[in-house]
mmCIF file of C-alpha atoms in Angstrom:
data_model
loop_
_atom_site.group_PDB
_atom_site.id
_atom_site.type_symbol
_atom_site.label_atom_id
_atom_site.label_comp_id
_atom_site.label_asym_id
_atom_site.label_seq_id
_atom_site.Cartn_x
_atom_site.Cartn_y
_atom_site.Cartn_z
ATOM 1 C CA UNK A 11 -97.608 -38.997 78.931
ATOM 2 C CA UNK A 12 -96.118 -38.203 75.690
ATOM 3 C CA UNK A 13 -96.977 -34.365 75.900
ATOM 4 C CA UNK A 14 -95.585 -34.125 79.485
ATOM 5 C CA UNK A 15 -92.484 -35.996 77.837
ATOM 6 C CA UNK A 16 -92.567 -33.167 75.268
ATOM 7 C CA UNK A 17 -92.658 -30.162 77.644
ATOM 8 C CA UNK A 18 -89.691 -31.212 80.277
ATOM 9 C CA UNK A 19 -87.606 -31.821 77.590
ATOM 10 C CA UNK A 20 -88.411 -28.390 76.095
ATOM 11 C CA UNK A 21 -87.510 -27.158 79.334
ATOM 12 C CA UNK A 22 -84.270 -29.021 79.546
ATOM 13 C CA UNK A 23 -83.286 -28.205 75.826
ATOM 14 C CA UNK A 24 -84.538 -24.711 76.258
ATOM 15 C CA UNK A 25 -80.876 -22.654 77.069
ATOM 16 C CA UNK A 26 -81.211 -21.812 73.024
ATOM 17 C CA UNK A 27 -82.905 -18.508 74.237
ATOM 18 C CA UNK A 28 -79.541 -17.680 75.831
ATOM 19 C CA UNK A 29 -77.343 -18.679 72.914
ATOM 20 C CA UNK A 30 -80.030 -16.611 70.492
ATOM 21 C CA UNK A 31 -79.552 -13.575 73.278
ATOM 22 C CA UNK A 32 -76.103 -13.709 72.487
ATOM 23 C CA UNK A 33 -76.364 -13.577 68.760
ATOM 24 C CA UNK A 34 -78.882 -10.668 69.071
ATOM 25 C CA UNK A 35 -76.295 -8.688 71.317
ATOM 26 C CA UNK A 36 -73.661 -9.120 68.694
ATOM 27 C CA UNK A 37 -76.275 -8.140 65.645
ATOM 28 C CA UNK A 38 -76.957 -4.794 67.923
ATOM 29 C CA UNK A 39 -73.432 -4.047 68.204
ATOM 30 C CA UNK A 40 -73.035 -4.221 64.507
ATOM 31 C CA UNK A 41 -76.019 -2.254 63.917
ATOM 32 C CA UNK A 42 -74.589 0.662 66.368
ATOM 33 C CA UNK A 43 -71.407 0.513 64.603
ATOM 34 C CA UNK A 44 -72.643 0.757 60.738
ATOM 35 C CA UNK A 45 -74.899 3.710 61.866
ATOM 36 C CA UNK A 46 -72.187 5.265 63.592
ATOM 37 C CA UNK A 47 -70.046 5.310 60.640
ATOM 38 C CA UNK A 48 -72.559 6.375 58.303
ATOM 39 C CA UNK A 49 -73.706 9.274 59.459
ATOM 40 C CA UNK A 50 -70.359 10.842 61.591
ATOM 41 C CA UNK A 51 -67.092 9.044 59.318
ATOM 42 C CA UNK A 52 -66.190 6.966 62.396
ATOM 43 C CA UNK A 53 -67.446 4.936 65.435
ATOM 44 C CA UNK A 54 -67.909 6.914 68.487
ATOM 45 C CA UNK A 55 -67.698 3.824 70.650
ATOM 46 C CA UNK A 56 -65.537 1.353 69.050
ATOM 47 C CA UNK A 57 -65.497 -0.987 71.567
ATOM 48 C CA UNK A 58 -68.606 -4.082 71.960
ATOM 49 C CA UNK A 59 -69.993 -2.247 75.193
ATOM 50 C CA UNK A 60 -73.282 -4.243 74.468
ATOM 51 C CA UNK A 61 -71.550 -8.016 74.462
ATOM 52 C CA UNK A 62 -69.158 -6.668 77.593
ATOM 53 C CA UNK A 63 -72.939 -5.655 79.513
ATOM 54 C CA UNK A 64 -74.466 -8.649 77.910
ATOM 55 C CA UNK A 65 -72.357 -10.972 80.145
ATOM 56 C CA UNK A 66 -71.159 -9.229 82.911
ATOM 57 C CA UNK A 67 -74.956 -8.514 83.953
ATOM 58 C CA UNK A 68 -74.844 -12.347 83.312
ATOM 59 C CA UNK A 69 -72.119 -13.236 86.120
ATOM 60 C CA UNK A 70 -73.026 -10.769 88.475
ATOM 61 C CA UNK A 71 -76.962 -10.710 88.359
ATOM 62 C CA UNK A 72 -77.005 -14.490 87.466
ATOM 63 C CA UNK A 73 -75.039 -14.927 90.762
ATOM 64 C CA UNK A 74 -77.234 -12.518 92.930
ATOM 65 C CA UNK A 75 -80.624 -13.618 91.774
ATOM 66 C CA UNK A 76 -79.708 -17.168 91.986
ATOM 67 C CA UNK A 77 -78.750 -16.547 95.253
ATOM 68 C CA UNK A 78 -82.172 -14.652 95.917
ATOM 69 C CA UNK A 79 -84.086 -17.436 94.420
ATOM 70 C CA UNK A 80 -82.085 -20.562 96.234
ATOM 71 C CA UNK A 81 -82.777 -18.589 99.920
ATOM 72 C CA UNK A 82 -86.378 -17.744 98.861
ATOM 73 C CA UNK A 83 -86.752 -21.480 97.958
ATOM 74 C CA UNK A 84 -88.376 -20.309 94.387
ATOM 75 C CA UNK A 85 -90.178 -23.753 93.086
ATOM 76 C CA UNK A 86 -91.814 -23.298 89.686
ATOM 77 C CA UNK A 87 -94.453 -25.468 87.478
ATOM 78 C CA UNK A 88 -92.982 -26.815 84.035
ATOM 79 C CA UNK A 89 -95.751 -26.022 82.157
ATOM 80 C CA UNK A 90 -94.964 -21.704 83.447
ATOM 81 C CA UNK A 91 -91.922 -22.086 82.444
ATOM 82 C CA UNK A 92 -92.047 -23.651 79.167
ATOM 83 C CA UNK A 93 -94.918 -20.383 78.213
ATOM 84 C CA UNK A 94 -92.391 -18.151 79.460
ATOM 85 C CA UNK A 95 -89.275 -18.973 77.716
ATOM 86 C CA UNK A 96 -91.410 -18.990 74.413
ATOM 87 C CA UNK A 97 -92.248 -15.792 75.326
ATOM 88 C CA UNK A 98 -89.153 -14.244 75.159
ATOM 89 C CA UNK A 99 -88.039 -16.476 72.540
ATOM 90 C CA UNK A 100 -90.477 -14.456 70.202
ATOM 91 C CA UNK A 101 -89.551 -11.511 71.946
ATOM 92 C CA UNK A 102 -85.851 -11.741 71.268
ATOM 93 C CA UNK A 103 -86.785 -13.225 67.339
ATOM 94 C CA UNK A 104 -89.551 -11.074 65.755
ATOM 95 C CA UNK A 105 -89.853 -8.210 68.325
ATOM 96 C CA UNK A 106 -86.107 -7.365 68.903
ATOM 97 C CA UNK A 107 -85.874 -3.921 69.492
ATOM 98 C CA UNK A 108 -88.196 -4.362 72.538
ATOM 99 C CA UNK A 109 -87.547 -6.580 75.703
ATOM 100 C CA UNK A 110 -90.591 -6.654 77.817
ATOM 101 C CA UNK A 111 -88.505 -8.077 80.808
ATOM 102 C CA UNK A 112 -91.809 -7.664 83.482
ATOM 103 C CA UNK A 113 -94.587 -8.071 80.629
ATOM 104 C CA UNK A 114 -93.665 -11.247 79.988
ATOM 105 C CA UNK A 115 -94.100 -12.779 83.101
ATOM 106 C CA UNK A 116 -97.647 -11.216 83.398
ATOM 107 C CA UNK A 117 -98.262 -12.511 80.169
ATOM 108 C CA UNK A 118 -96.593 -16.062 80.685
ATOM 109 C CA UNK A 119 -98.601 -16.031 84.178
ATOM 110 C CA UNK A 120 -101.906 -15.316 82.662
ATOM 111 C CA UNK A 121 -101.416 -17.634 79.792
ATOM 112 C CA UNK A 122 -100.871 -20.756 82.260
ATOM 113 C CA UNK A 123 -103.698 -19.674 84.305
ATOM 114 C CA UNK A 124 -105.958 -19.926 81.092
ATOM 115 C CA UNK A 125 -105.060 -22.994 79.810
ATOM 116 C CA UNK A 126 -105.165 -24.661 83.055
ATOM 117 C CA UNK A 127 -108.782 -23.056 84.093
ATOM 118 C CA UNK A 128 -109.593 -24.929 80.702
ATOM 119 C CA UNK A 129 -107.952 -28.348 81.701
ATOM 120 C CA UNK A 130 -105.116 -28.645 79.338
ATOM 121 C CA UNK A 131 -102.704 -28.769 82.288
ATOM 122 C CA UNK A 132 -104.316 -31.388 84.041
ATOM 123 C CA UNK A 133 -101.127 -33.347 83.907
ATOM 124 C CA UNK A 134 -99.493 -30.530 85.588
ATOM 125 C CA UNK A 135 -100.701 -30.273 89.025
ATOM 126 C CA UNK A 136 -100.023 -26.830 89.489
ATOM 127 C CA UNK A 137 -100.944 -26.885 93.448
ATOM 128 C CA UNK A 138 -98.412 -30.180 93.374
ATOM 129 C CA UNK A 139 -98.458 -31.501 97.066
ATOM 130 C CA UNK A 140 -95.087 -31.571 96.944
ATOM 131 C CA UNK A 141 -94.803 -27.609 96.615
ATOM 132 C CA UNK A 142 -94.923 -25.777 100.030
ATOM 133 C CA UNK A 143 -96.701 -22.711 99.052
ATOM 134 C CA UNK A 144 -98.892 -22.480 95.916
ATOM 135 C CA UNK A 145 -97.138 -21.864 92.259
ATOM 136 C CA UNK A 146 -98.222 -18.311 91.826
ATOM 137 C CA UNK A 147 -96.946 -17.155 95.029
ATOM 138 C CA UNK A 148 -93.799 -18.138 93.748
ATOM 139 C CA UNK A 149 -94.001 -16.477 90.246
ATOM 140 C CA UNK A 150 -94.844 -13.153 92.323
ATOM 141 C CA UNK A 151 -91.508 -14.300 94.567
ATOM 142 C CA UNK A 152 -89.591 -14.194 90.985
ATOM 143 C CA UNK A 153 -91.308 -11.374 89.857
ATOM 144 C CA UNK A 154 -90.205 -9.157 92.610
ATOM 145 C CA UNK A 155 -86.242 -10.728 91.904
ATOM 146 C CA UNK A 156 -86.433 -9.649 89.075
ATOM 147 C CA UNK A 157 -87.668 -6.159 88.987
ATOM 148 C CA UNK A 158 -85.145 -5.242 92.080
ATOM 149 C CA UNK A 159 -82.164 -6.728 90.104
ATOM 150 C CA UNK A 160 -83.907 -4.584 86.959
ATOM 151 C CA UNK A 161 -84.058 -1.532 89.109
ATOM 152 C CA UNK A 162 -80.243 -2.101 89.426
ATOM 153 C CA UNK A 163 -79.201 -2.900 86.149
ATOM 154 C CA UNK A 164 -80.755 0.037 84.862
ATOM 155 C CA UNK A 165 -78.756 2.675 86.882
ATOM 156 C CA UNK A 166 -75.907 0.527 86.473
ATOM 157 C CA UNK A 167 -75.386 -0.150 82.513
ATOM 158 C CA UNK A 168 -77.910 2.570 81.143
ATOM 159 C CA UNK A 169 -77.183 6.326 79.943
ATOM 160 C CA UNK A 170 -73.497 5.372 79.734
ATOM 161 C CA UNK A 171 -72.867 4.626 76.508
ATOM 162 C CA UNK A 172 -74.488 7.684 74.779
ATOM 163 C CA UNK A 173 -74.921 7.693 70.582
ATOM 164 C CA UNK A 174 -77.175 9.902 69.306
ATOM 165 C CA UNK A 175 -79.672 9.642 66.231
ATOM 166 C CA UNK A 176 -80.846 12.592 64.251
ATOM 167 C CA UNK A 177 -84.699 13.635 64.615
ATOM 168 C CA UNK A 178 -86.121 16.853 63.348
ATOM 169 C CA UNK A 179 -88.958 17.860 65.809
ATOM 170 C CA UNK A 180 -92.404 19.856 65.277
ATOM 171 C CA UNK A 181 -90.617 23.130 64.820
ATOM 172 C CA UNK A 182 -88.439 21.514 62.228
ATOM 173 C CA UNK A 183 -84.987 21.516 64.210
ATOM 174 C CA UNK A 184 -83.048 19.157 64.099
ATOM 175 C CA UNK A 185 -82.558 17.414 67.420
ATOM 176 C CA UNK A 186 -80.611 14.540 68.328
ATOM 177 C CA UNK A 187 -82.504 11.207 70.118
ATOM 178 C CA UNK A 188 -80.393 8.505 72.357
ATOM 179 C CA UNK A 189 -81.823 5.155 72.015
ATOM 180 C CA UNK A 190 -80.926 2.734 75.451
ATOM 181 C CA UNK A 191 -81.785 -0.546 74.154
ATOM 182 C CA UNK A 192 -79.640 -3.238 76.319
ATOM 183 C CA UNK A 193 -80.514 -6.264 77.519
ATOM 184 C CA UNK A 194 -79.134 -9.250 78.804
ATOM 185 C CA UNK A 195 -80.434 -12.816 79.640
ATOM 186 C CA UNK A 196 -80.272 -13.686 82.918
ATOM 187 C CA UNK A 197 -79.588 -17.235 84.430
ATOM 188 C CA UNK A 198 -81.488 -17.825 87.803
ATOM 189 C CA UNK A 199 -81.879 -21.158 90.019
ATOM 190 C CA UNK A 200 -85.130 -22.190 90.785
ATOM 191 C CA UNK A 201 -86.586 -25.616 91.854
ATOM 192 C CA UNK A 202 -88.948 -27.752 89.581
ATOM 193 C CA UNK A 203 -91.010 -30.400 90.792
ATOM 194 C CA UNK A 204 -88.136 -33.716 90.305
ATOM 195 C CA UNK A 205 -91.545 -35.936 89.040
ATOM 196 C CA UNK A 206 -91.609 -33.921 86.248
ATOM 197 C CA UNK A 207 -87.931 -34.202 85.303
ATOM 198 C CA UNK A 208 -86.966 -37.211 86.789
ATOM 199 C CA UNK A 209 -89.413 -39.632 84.975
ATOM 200 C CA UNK A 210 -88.124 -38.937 81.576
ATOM 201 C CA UNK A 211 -84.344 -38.916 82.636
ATOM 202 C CA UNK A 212 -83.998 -40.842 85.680
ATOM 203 C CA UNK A 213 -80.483 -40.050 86.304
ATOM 204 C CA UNK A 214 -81.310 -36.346 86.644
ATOM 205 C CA UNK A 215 -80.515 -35.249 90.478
ATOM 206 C CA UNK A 216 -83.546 -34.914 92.623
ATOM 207 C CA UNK A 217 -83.134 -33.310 96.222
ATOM 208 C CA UNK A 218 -85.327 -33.918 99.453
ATOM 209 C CA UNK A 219 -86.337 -31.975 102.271
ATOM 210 C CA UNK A 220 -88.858 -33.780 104.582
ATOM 211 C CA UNK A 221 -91.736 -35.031 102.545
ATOM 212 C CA UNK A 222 -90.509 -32.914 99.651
ATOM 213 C CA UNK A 223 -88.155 -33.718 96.594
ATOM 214 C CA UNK A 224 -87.530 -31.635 94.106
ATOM 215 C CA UNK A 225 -84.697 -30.847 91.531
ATOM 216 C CA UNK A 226 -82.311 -28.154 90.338
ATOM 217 C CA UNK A 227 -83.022 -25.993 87.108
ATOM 218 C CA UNK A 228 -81.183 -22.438 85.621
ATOM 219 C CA UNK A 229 -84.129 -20.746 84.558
ATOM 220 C CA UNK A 230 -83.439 -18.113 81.794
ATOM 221 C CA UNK A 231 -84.868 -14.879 82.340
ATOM 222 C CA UNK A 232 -84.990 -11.600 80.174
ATOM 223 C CA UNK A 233 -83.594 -8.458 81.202
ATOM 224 C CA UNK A 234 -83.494 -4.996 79.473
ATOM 225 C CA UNK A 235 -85.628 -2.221 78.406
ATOM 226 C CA UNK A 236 -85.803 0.120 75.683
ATOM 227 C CA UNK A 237 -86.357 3.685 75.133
ATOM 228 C CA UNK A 238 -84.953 6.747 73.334
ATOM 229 C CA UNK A 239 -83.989 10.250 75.715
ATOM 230 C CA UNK A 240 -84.566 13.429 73.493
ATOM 231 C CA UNK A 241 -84.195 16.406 76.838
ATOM 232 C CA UNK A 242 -83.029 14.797 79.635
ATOM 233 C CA UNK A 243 -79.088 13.753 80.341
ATOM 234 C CA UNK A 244 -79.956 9.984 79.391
ATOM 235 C CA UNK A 245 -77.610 8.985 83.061
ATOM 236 C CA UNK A 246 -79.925 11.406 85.112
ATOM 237 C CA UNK A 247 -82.644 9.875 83.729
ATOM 238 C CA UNK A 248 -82.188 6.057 83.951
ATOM 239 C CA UNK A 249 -80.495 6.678 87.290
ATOM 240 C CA UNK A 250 -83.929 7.805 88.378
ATOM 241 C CA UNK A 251 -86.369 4.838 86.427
ATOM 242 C CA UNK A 252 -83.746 2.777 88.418
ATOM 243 C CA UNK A 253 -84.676 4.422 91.727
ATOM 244 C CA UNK A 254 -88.547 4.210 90.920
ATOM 245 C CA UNK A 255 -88.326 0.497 89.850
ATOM 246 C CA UNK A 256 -86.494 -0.356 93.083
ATOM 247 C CA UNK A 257 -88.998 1.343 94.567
ATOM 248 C CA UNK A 258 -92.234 -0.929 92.979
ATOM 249 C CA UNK A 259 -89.522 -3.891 94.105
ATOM 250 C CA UNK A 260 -89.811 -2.736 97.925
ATOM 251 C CA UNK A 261 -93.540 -3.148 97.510
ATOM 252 C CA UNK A 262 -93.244 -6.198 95.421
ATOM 253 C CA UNK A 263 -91.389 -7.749 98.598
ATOM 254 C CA UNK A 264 -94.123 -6.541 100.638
ATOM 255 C CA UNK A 265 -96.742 -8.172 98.673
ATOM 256 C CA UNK A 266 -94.783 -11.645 98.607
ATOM 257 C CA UNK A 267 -94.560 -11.579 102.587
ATOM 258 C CA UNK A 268 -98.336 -10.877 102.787
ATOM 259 C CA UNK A 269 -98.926 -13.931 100.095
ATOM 260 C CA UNK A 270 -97.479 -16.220 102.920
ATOM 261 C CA UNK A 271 -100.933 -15.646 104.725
ATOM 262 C CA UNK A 272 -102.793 -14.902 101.890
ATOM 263 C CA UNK A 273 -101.829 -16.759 99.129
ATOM 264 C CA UNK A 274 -105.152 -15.997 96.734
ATOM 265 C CA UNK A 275 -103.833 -11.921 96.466
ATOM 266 C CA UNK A 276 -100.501 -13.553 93.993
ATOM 267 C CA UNK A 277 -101.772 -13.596 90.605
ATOM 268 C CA UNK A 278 -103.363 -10.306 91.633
ATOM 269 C CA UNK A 279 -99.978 -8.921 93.023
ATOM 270 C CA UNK A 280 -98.275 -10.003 89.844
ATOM 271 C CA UNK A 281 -100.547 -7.872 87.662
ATOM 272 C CA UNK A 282 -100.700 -4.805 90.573
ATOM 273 C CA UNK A 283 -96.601 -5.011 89.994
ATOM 274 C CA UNK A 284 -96.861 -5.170 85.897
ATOM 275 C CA UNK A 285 -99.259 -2.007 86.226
ATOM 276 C CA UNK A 286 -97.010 -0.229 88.519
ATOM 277 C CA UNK A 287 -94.102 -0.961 86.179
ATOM 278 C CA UNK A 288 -94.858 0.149 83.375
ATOM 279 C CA UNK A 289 -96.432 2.877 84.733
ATOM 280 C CA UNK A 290 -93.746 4.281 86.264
ATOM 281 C CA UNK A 291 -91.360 3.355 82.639
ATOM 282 C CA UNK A 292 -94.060 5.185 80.738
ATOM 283 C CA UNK A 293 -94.338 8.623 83.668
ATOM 284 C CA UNK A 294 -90.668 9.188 83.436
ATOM 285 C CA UNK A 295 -90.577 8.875 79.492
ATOM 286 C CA UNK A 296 -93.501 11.494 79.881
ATOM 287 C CA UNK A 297 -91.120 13.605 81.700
ATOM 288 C CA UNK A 298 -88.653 13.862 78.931
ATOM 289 C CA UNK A 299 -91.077 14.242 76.583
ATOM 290 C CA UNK A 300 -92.718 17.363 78.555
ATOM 291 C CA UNK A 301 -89.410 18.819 78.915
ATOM 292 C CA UNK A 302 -88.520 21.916 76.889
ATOM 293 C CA UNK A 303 -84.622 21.533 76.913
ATOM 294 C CA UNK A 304 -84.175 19.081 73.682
ATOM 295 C CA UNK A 305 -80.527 18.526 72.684
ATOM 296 C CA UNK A 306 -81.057 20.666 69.476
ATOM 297 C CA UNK A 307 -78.811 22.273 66.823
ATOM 298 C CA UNK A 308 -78.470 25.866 67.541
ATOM 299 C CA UNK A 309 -77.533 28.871 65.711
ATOM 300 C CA UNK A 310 -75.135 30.471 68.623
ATOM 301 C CA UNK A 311 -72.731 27.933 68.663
ATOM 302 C CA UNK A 312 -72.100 23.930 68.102
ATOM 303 C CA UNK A 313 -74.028 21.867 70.030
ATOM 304 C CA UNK A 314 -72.453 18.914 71.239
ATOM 305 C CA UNK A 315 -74.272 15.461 70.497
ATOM 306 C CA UNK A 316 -71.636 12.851 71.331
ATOM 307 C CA UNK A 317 -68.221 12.749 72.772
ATOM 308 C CA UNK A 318 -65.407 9.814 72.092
ATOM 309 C CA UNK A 319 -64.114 8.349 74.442
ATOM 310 C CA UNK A 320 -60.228 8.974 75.885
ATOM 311 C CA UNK A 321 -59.982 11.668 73.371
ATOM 312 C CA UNK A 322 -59.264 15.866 74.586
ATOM 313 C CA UNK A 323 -63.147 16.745 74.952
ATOM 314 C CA UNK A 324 -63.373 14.116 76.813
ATOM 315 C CA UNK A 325 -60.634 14.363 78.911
ATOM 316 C CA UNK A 326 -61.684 18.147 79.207
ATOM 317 C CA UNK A 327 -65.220 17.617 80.504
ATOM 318 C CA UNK A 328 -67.476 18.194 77.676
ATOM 319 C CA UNK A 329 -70.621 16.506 77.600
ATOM 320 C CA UNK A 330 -73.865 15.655 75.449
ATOM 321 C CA UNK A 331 -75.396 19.254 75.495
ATOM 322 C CA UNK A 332 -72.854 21.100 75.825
ATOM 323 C CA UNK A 333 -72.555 24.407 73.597
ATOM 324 C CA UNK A 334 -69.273 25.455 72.258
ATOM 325 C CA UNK A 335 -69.392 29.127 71.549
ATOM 326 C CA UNK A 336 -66.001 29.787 71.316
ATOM 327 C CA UNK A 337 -63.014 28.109 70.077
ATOM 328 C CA UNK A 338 -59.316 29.740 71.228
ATOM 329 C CA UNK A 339 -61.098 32.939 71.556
ATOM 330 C CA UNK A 340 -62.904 32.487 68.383
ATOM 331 C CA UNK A 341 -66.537 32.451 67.645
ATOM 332 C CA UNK A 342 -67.786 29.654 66.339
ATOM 333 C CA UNK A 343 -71.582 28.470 64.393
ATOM 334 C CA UNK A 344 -70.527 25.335 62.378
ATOM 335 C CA UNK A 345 -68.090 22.320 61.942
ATOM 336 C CA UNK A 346 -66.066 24.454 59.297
ATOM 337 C CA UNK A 347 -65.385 27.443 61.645
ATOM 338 C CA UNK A 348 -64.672 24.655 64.506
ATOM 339 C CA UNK A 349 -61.998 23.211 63.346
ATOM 340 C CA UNK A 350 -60.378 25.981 61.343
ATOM 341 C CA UNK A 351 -60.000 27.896 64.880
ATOM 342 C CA UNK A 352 -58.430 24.822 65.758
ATOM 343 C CA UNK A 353 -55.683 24.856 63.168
ATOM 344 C CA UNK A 354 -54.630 28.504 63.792
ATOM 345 C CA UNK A 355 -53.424 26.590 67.465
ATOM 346 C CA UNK A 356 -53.112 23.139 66.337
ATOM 347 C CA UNK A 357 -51.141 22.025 69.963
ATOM 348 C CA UNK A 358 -53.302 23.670 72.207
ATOM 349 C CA UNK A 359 -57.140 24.107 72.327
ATOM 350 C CA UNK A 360 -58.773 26.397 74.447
ATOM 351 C CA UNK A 361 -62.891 26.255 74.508
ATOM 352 C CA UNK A 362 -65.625 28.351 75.682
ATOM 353 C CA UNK A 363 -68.524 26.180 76.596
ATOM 354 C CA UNK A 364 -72.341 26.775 77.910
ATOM 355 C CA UNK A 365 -73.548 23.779 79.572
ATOM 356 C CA UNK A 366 -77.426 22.896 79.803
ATOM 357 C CA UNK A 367 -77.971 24.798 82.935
ATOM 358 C CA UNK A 368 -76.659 27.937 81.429
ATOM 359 C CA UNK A 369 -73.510 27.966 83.126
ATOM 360 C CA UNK A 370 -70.186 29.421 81.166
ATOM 361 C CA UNK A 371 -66.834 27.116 81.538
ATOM 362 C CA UNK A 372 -63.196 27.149 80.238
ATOM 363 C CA UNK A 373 -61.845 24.320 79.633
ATOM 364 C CA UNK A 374 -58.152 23.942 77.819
ATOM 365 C CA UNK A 375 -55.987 20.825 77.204
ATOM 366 C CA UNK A 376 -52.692 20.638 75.083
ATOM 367 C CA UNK A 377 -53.486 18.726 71.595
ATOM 368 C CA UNK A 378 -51.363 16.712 69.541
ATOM 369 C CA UNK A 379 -50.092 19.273 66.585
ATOM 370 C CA UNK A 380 -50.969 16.531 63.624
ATOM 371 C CA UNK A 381 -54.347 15.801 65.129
ATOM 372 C CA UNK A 382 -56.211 19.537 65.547
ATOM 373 C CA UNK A 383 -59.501 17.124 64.210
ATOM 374 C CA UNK A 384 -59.182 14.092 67.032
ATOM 375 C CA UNK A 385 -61.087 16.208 69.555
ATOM 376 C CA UNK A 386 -63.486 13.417 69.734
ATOM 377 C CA UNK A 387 -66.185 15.883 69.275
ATOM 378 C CA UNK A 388 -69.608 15.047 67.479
ATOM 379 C CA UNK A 389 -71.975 17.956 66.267
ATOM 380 C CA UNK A 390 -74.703 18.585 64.484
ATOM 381 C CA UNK A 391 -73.672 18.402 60.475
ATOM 382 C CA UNK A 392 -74.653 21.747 58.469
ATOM 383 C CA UNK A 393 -76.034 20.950 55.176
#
């Protein structure tokens, strides 16, 4: 009795993950901004992007999924969930810079299965009579939740928010890399057996239906992923993982309505989904790494790397990529020449740009005639 005490009260005390997510969002934004300022003089995006995703994903996914979960009728064994939230406990605490949103759940899945095929669970019924369909159907239920609301966080909050880091590559160019590493913690409602709950705080709220009681939980679930674009627009290319990832979600939904009849295929469907994920994460990193456009410095012009936001390049167009070859009819090959083009026309700037498809633009704005240097442009530095 006393380690069934133990683990629903871990469960009910175990909201600290979302409290630490919170923390780690804030240490990320001050990470972005110190290595901003080091190595360009200024922060390209001043504002905390990360703690503005960090809880609108919260609201808005929270409210969906829970949603999701409260019409699929989601129920879930203690024991699961306790391994789980542990999980990404650690995740968040020693392994920060990576959030292995699905590979968790395999992992937390697995785990329960082992220790209950070796009877430490047997307090834990985890076919419970009370459940109507077996507890790894569900987990497969919550699996596929949570890699369609992935799919669409990814295109949503990723490739936005661009700030590059300085590689040099095989050839010994340097190249500019743009690590996406958001995340968010997710809070979803799911159903608990109310045994489990209820006998160590009897005034906790159980529900029936029929012959079945159970009770209310927020379950907190890990979201994010983490990877670094060196030749692809980083938008383009998490607007397509997001695509693909929706994509393993249609078949994830598939594999949940064939678990209704089949119920023994779940813990197989979890790991068939797992593979598939990170299979199709890994093929489209593959693609940018095959990919012979890399946003390199070049020797024809400046190569753009970041632009500020609501500043004149910005307003004009210019993106990541982007090679200025000409400044008010100037030629230009480093910072120097840049902006000394700009002060011979400090109120108006007129630039000739080549975009990564090869393409020649004009693009002009009027400028501010005490700020010829606010263009909000970031290149490559010449040393």
């Amino acid at each position: 009795m006393y380690m069934k005490d133990l683990w629903t009260i871990l469960v009910i005390f175990i909201q600290p993950v979302l409290w630490w997510g919170v923390i780690r969002t804030y240490l990320n934004y001050r990470k972005r901004i110190k290595q901003e300022r080091k190595n360009y003089n200024t922060s390209i995006y001043s504002n905390n992007f990360e703690m503005k995703h960090f809880w609108t994903s919260l609201v808005v996914f929270g409210i969906i999924g829970s949603i999701l979960t409260s019409l699929m009728g989601i129920y879930l064994a203690i024991p699961w969930i306790v391994i789980y939230e542990i999980l990404i406990f650690i995740n968040l605490l020693i392994i920060p810079g990576q959030f292995m949103a699905v590979l968790d759940f395999a992992v937390a899945t697995g785990l329960t299965f082992l220790v209950d095929q070796m009877g430490w669970l047997s307090q834990f019924d985890l076919s419970d009579s009370q459940q109507v369909i077996p507890s790894y159907q569900n987990v497969l239920a919550l699996l596929t939740v949570i890699v369609l609301l992935l799919g669409f966080y990814i295109k949503h909050y990723f490739g936005k928010h661009n700030s590059p880091r300085i590689f040099t590559n095989q050839r010994g160019t340097k190249v500019a890399g743009y690590l996406n590493k958001g995340f968010s913690i997710i809070p979803l409602l799911v159903l608990i057996p109310s045994n489990q709950i209820h006998e160590v705080i009897n005034f906790w709220p159980v529900f029936s239906v029929g012959t079945h009681s159970f009770t209310l939980m927020i379950l907190p679930v890990l979201f994010g992923i983490r990877m670094t674009v060196f030749k692809t627009m980083p938008n383009d290319l998490f607007h397509k993982l997001g695509n693909k990832i929706l994509w393993v979600a249609v078949l994830g939904i598939a594999l949940t309505a064939v678990s209704y009849w089949f119920p023994e295929i779940s813990i197989y469907a979890i790991l068939v989904l797992t593979i598939l994920y990170l299979a199709v994460v890994l093929r489209v990193k593959m693609q940018d790494h095959n990919s012979d456009n890399w946003f390199d410095q070049a020797v024809n012009g400046l190569r753009v790397i970041a632009i500020r936001p609501q500043t004149p390049a910005d307003k004009m167009g210019i993106k990541i990529g982007d090679l200025i070859v000409e400044v008010n009819n100037e030629a230009v090959h480093s910072e120097d020449e840049f902006y000394k083009a700009l002060l011979d026309s400090p109120t108006f700037c007129r630039l000739k740009v080549i975009n990564r498809n090869g393409r020649i633009k004009i693009v002009e704005t009027a400028i501010y005639s005490d700020a010829p240097t606010e263009m909000g442009v970031e290149v490559f530095e010449v040393e």
